Coordinates of C-alpha atoms in Angstrom, one line a residue:
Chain A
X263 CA 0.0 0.0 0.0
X264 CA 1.2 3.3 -0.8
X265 CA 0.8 6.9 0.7
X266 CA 1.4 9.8 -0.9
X267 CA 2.4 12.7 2.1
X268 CA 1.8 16.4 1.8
X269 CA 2.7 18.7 4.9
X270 CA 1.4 21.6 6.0
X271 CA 2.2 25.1 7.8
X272 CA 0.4 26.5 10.6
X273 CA -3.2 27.2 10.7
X274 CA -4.5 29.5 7.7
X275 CA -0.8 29.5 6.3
X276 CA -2.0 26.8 3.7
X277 CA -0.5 24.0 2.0
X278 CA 1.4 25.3 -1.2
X279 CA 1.9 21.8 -2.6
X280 CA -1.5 20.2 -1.8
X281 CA -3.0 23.8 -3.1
X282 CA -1.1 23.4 -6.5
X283 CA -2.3 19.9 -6.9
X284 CA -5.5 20.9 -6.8
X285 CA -5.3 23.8 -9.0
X286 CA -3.5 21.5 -11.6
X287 CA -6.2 19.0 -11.4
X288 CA -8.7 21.3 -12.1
X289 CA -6.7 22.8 -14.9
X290 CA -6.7 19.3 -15.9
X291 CA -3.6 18.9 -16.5
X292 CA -2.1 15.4 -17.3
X293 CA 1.5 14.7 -15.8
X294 CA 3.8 12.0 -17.3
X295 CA 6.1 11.2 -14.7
X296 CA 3.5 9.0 -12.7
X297 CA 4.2 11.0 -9.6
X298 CA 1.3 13.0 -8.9
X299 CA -1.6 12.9 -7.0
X300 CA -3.9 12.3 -10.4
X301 CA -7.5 12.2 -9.1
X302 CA -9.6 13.5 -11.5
X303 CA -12.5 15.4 -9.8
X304 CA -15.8 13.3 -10.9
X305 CA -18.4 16.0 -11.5
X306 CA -22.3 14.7 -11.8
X307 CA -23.4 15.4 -15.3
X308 CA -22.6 18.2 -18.4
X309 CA -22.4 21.4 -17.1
X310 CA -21.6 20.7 -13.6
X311 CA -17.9 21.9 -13.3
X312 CA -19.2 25.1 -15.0
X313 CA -21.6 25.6 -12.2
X314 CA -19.3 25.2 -9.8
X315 CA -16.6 27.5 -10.9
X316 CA -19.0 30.3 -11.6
X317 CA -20.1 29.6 -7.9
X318 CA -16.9 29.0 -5.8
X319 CA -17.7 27.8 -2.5
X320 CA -15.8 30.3 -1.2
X321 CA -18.2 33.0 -2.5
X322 CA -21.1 30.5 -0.9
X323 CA -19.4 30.7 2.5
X324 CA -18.8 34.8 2.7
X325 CA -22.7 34.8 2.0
X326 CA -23.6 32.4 4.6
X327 CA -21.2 35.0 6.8
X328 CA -22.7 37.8 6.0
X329 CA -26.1 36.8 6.3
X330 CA -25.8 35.3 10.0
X331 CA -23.6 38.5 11.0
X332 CA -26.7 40.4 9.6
X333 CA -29.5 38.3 11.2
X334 CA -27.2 38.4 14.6
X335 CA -27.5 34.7 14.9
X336 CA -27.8 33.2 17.8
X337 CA -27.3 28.8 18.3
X338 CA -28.6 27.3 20.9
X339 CA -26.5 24.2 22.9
X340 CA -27.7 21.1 23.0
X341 CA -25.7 18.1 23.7
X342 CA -23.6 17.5 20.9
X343 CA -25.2 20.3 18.5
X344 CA -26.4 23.7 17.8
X345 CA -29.8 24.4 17.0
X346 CA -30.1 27.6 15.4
X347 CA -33.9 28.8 14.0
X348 CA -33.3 30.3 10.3
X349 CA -35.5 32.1 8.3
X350 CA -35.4 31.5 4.5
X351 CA -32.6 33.2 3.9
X352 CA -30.3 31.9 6.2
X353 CA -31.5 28.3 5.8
X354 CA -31.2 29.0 2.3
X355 CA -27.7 29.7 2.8
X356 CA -26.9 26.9 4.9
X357 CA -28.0 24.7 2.6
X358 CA -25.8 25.8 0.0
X359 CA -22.8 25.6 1.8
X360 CA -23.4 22.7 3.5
X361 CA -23.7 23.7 7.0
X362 CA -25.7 21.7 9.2
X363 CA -29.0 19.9 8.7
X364 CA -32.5 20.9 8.6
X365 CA -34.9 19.8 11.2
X366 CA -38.2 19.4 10.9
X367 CA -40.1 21.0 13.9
X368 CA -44.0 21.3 14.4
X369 CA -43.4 25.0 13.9
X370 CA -44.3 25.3 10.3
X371 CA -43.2 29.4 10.2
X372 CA -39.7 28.7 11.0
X373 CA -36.8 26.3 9.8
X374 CA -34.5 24.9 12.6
X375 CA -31.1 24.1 11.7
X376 CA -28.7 21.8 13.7
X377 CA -24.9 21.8 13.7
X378 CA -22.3 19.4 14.8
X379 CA -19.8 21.0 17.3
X380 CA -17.1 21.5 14.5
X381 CA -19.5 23.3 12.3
X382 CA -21.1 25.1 14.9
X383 CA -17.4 26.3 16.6
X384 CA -16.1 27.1 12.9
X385 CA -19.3 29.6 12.7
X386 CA -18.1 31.1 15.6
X387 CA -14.7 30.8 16.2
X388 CA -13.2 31.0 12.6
X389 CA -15.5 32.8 11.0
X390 CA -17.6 34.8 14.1
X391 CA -20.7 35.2 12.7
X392 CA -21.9 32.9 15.0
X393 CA -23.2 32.9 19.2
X394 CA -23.8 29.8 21.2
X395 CA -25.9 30.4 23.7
X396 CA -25.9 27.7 26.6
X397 CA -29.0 26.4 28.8
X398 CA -28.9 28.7 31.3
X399 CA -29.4 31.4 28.6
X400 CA -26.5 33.5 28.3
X401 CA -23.8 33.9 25.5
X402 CA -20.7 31.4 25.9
X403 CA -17.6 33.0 24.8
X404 CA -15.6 31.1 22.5
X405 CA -13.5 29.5 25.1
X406 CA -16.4 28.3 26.9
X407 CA -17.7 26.8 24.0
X408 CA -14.4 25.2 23.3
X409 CA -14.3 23.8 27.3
X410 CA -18.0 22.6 26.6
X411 CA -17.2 21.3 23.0
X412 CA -14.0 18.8 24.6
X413 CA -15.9 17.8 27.4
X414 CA -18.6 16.3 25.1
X415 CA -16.4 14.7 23.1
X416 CA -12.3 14.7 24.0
X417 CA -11.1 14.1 20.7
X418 CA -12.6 17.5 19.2
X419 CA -9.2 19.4 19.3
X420 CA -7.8 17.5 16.8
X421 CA -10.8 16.8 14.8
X422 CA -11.7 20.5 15.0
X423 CA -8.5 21.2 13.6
X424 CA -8.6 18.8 11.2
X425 CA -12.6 20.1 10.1
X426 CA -11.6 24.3 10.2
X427 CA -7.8 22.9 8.0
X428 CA -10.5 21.8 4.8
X429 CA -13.1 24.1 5.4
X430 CA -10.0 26.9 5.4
X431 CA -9.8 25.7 2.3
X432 CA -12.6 25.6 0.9
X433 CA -13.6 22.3 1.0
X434 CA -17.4 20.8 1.9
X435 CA -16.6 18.9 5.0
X436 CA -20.0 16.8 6.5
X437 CA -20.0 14.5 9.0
X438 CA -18.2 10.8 7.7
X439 CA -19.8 8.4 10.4
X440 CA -22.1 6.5 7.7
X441 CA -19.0 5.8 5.6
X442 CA -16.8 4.6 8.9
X443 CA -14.4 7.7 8.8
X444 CA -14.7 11.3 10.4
X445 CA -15.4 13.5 7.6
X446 CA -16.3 13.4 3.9
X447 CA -15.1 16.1 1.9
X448 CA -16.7 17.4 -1.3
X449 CA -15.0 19.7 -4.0
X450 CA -18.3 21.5 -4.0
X451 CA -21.6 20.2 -3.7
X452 CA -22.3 16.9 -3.3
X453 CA -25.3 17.9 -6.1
X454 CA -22.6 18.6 -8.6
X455 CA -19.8 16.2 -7.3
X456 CA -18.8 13.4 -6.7
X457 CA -17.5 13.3 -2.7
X458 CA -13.8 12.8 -3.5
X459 CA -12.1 11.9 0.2
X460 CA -13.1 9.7 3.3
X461 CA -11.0 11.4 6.3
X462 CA -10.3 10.1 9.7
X463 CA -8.3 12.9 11.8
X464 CA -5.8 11.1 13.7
X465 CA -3.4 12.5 16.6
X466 CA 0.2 12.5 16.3
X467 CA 1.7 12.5 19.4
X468 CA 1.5 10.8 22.8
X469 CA -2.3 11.3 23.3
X470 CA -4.1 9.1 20.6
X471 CA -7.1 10.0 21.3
X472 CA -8.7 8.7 17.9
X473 CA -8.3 4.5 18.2
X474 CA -8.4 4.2 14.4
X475 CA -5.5 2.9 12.4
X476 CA -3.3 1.3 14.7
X477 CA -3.6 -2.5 13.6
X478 CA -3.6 -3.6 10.1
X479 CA -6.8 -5.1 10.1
X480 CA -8.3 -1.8 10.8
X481 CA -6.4 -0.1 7.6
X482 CA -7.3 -3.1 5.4
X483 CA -11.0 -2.4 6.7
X484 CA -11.3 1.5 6.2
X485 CA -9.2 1.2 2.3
X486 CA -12.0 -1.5 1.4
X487 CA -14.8 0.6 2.5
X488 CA -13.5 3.9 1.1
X489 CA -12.9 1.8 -2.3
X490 CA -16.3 0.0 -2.3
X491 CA -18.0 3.7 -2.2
X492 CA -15.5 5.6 -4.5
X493 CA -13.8 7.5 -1.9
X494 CA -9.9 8.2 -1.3
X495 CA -9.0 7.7 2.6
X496 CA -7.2 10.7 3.6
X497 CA -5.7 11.0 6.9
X498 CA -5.3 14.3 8.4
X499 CA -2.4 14.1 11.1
X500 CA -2.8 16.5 13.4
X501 CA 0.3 17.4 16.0
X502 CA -0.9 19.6 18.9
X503 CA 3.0 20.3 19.0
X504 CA 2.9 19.8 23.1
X505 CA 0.7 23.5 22.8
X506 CA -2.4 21.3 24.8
X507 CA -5.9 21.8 24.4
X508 CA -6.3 24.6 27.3
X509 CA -7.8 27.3 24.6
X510 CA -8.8 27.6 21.1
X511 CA -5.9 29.7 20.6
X512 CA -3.8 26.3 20.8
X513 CA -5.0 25.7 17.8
X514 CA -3.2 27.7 15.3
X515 CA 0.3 26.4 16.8
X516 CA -0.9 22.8 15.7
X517 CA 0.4 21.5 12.2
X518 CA -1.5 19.0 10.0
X519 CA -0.2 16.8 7.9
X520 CA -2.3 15.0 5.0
X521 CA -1.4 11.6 3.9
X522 CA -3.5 9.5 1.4
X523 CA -3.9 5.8 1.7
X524 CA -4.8 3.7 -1.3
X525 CA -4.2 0.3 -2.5
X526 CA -1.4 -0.2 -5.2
X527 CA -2.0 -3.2 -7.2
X528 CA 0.8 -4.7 -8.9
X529 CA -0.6 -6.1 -12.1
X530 CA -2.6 -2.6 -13.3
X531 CA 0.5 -0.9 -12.7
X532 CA 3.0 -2.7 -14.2
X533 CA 2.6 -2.9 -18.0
X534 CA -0.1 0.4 -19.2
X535 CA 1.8 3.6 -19.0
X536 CA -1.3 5.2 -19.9
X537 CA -3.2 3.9 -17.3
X538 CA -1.0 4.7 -14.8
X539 CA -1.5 8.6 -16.1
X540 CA -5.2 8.4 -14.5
X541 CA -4.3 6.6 -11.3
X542 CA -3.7 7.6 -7.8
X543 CA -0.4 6.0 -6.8
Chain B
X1101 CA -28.3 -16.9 10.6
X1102 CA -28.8 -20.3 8.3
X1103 CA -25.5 -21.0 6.4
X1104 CA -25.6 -20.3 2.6
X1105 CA -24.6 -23.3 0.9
X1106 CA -23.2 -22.9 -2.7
X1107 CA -24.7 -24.5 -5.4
X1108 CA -27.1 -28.2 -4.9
X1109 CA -25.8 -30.9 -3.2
X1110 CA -23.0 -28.8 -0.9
X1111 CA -24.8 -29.2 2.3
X1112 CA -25.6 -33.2 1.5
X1113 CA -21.7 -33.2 0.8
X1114 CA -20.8 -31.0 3.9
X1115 CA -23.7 -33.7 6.0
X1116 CA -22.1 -36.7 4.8
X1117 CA -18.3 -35.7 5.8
X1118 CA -17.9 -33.2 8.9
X1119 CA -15.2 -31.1 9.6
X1120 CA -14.9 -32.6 12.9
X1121 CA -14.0 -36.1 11.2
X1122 CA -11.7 -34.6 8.4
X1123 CA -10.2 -32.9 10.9
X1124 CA -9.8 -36.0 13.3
X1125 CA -8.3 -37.8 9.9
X1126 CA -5.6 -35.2 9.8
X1127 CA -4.5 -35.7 12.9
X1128 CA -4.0 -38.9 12.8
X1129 CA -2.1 -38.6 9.2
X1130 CA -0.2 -36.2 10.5
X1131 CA 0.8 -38.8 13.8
X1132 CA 1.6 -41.3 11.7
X1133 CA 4.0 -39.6 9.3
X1134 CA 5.8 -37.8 12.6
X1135 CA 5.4 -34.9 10.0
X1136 CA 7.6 -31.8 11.5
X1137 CA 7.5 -28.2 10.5
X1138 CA 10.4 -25.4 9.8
X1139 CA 9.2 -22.3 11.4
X1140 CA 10.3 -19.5 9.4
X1141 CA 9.3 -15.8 10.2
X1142 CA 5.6 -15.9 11.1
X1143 CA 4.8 -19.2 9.2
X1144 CA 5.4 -22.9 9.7
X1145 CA 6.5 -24.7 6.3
X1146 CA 5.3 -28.1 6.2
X1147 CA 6.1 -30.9 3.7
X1148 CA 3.7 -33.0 2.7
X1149 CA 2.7 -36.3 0.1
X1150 CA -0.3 -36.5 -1.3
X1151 CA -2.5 -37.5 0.9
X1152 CA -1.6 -35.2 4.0
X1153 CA -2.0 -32.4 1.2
X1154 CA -5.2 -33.2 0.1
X1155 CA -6.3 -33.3 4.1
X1156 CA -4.7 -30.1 4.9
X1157 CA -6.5 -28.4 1.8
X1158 CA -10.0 -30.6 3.1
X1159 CA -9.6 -29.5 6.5
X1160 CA -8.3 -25.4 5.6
X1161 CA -5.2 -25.5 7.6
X1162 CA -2.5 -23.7 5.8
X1163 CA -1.9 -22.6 2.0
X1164 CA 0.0 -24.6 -0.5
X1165 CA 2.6 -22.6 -2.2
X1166 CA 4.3 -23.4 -5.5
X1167 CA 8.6 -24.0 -4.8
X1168 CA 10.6 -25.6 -7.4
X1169 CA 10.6 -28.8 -6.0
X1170 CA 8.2 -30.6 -7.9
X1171 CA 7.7 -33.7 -6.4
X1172 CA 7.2 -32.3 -3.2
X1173 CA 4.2 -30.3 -1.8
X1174 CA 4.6 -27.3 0.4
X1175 CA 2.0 -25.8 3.2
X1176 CA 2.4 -22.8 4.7
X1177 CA 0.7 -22.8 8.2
X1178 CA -0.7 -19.2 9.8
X1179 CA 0.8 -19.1 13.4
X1180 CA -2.4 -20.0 15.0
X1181 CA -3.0 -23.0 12.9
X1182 CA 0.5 -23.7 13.1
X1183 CA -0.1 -23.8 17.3
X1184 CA -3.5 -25.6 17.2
X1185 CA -2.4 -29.0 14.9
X1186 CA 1.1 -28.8 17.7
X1187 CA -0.7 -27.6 21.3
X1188 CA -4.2 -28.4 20.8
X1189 CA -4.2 -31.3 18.5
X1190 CA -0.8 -32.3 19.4
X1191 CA -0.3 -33.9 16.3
X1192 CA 2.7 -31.6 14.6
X1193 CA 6.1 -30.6 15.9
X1194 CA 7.9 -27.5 14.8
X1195 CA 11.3 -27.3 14.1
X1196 CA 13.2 -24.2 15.4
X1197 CA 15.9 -22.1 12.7
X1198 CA 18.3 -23.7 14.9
X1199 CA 17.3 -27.4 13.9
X1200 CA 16.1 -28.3 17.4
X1201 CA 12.4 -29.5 17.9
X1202 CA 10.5 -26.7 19.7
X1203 CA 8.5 -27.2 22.9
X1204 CA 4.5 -25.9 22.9
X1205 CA 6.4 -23.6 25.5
X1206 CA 9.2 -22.7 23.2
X1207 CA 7.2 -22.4 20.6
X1208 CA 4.1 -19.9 22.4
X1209 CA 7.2 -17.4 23.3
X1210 CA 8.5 -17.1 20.1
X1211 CA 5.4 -16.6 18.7
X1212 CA 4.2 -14.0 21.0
X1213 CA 7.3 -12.3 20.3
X1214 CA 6.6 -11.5 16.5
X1215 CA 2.9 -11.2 17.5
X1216 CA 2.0 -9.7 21.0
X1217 CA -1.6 -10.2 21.0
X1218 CA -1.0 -14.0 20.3
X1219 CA -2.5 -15.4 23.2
X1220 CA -6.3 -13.7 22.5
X1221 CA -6.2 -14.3 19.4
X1222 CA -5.1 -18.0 19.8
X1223 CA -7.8 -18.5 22.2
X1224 CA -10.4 -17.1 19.2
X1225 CA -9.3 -19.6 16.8
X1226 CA -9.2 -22.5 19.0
X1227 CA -12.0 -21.4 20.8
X1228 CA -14.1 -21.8 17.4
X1229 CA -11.5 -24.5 15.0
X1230 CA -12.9 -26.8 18.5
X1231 CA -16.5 -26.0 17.8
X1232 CA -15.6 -27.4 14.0
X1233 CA -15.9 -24.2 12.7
X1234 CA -13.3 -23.7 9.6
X1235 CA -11.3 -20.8 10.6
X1236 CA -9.5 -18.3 8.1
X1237 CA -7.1 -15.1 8.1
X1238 CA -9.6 -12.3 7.7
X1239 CA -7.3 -9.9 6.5
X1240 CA -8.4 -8.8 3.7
X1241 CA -11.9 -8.6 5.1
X1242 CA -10.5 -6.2 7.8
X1243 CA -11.3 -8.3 10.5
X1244 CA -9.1 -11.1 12.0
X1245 CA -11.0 -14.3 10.8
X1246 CA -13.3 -15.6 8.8
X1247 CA -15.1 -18.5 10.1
X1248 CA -17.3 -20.8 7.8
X1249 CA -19.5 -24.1 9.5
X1250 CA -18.1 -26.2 6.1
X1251 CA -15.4 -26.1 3.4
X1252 CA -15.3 -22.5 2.1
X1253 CA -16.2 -24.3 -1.8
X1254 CA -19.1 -25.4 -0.1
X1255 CA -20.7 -23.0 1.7
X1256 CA -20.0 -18.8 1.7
X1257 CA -18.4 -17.3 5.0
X1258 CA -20.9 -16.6 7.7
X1259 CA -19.3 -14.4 10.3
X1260 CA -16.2 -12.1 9.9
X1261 CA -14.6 -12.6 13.2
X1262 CA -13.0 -9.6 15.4
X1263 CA -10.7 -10.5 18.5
X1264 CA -11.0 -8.4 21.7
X1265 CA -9.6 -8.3 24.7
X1266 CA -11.1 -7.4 27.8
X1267 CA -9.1 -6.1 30.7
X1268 CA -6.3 -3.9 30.5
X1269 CA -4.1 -4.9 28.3
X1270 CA -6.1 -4.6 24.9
X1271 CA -3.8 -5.5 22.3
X1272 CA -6.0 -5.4 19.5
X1273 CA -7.1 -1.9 19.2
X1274 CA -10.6 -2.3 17.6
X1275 CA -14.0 -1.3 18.2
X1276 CA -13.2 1.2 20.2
X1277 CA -14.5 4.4 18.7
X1278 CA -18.0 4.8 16.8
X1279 CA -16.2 5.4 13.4
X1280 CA -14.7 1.7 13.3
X1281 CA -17.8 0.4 14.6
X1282 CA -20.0 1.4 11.6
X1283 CA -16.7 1.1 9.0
X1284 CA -16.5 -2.7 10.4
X1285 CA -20.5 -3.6 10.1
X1286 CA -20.8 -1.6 6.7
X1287 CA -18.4 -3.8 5.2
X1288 CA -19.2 -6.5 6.8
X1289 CA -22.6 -6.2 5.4
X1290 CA -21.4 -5.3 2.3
X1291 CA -19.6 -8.7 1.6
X1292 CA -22.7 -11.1 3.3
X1293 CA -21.2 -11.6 6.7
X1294 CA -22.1 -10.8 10.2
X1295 CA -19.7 -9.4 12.4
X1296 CA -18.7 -11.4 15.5
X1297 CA -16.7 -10.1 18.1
X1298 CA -15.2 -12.9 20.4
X1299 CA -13.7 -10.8 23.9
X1300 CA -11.2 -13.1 25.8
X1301 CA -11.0 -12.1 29.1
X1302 CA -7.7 -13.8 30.7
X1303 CA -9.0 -13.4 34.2
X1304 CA -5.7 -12.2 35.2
X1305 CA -3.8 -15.3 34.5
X1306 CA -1.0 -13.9 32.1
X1307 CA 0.3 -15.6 29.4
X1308 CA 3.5 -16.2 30.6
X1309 CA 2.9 -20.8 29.0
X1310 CA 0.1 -22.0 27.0
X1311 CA -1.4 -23.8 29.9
X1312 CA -2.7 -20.0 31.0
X1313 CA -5.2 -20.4 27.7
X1314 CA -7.7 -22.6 29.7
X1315 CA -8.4 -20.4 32.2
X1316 CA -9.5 -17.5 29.7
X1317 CA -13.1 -16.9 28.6
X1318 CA -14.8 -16.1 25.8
X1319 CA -17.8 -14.1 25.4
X1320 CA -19.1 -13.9 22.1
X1321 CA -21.3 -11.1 20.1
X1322 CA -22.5 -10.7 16.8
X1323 CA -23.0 -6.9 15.9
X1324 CA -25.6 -6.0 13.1
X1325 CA -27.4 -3.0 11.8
X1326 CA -30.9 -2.3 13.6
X1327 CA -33.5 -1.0 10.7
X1328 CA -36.3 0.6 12.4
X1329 CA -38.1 0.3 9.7
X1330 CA -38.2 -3.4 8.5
X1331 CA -38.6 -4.5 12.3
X1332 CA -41.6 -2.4 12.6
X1333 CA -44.6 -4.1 10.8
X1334 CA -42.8 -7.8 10.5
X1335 CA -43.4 -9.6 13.4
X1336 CA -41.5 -13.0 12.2
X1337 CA -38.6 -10.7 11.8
X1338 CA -37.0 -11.0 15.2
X1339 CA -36.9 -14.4 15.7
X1340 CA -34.2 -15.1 13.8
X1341 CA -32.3 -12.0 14.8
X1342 CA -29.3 -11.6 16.2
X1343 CA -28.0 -9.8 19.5
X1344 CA -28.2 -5.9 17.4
X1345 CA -26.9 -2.8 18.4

């Protein structure tokens, strides 16, 4: 099995390499040294990859921003989620760029929304445009929610990081759980695309909080599944680089590093040199 | 869960020659030739004639591999069936790199040297190879077995087989977050098996000899998908069902 690394900087800084790749496979442009992470993106239908590049997601997201800074949007906690009421406009929004699920409530005026805790804190952490207000009413402040976010769920430094890494970069990111993995990330939407990565968001480090990956059974398992539903398995390292979890402010001093793991099958690879142009290694 | 037989005439065929008496004749082959095997890495190599090969291949220990040699047949044993036809079935002895004939001692260390969670997972595959069940590497499955109740030409795989260990030392880090939970049943489901998780508890007794294996336990658990939907309205549904979660 092979894996194809990419590193990356600090927190908003980027990945160059992984950038370029994805520029160049949207240019479409072929690479004859077999070397390259060649995953054509699979777009649903004519006319698809023309809709989405006169609609970057990008451009999706600032609206979603702008609307929910407008509309002063508020989110209320519950358990592992937000629920934030949206009128048309927002929920509109939301549905667009893939944040959050709609909820149907008895209240036929209004359109209830719910979050997970990684899109809910990117709302208001990364992009503030967002207030969680807890049970007892008032506004949590960001480290609140971030102290209330880990004590639901311990892992959520590192997958937070992992989620707010993609979504930096304009990726869809939903919840993976039905496919086995963390997160599912889409090009665009999942309307016009094909959902191109399965990632799990593992801890480098001494606290391995997410038990996925450490026996060979397990990575035979996840590759099967990921293949069986036409997914690459990307694993997001994430290395908290000893800066702990005490603040959300931690996070920007963590570094993620992006491997893919596919299978590398020694009889399609060995004679075709053409074939090998539209494979992943 | 009824087995799925392949094709007519594979369960009559399965009926009229158990496992547990193929199994029984392979033993006893395997006495009478004093037949010894080279350990080598994680593998046993056997040699064997004819009729031991056409046993081993009846019974599903080992794999035969293709050498130059061609008057000879060559079996490669996993290290668990490997330790069941020596400890269990105490029909086999395993020579060491060394030359030397290894004790079931000797040869448990070594082996839970290149494998740590040996012991649990030798206590799966005896615990079901005893019940006649044909046990197999489940590796490219992504579990640890595969167990079938016949010969795998006769009848398709009925549970893909996951070794836990209860206590503190759990070796085999599975199962332990949602994620691998539903990645394990999904693809489980998706090639016709039901996933069975067998947790060894070794009720503190170690693992320093093989004689430690009797005192484990095994609980065993089958984990499927709950549709709330088909169990609604069908009430003969549950009574084959499984324990679900």
């Amino acid at each position: 099995m092979k894996k194809r690394r990419s590193s990356s900087g600090v927190a908003g800084g980027g990945d160059r390499r992984f950038e370029k790749v994805l520029e160049e496979i949207m240019e479409g442009e072929v690479d004859d040294d077999g070397g390259r992470l060649k995953m054509k993106p699979r777009w649903k239908g004519k006319g698809s990859e023309a809709k989405a590049s006169a609609d970057p997601m990008s451009k999706i997201v600032s609206q979603l921003y702008s609307s929910l800074i407008r509309s002063v949007a508020r989110g209320l906690l519950l358990s592992r989620n937000v629920l934030i009421e949206a009128d048309a406009e927002v929920s509109y929004l939301f549905n667009r760029a893939r944040f959050g699920r709609s909820r149907i409530t008895s209240q036929e005026e209004k359109q209830w929304f719910q979050l997970d805790m990684e899109e809910a804190f990117y709302l208001c952490f990364s992009l503030e445009c967002l207030k969680g207000i807890g049970k007892d009413g008032s506004i949590k402040s960001n480290k609140e929610l971030w102290e209330y976010s880990k004590s639901e769920k311990p892992a959520f430094p590192i997958s937070y990081k992992a989620y707010s890494h993609l979504r930096h970069k304009n990726w869809v990111v939903r919840s993976g759980l039905q496919y086995g993995v963390d997160f599912i990330a889409y090009r665009h939407l999942p309307a016009l695309i094909h959902s191109e990565y399965a990632v799990l968001a593992l801890s480098k480090g001494d606290n391995e909080l997410n038990g996925r990956l450490r026996v060979w059974s397990d990575v035979h398992c996840t590759v099967r599944l990921c293949g069986s539903v036409a997914k690459t398995l990307l694993v997001l390292f994430v290395d908290s680089n000893s800066q702990g979890t005490s603040s959300p402010s931690c996070l920007e001093h963590y570094t993620v590093e992006e491997e893919t793991i596919t299978r590398w099958n020694p009889e399609q690879s060995r004679e075709d040199q053409t074939s090998l142009r539209n494979q992943t290694k | 869960m009824m087995p799925r037989w392949k094709g007519k005439g594979s369960q009559a065929k399965a009926n009229a020659d158990p496992m547990s008496k193929i199994v029984s004749q392979l033993q006893s082959s395997l006495i009478q030739s004093e037949t010894q095997g080279l350990l080598s890495s994680c593998s046993v190599l056997v040699e064997v004639d004819a009729e031991l090969a056409d046993l081993l291949n009846r019974s599903c220990f080992g794999r035969p591999r293709i050498t130059a040699q061609e008057d000879k047949q060559w079996f490669q044993l996993d290290m668990e069936e490997a330790f069941y036809l020596c400890f269990s079935l105490k029909c086999l002895k395993v020579i060491g790199e060394d030359g030397y004939i290894k004790s079931n001692e000797e040869l448990w260390d070594y082996l839970k040297s290149k494998k740590p969670v040996f012991p649990v997972s030798y206590k799966v595959y005896s615990h079901l190879r005893h019940k006649n069940w044909v046990v197999r590497s489940g590796l490219q499955y992504g579990v640890d077995f595969v167990a079938y109740c016949h010969h795998p030409a006769l009848v398709h795989s009925e549970y893909a087989v996951l070794v836990l260990s209860e206590g503190d030392n759990d070796l085999n880090g599975r199962l332990r977050v949602w994620s691998d939970v539903h990645c394990t049943v999904r693809l489980c489901g998706s090639v016709a098996k039901t996933l069975l998780t067998v947790i060894v508890n070794s009720n503190n007794q170690g693992a320093n000899s093989p004689s430690c294996l009797e005192h484990y336990t095994v609980e065993e658990q089958t984990i499927t998908r709950w549709n709330p939907e088909r169990s609604r309205e069908d009430q003969t549904g549950p009574k084959n069902g499984t324990k679900k979660v």
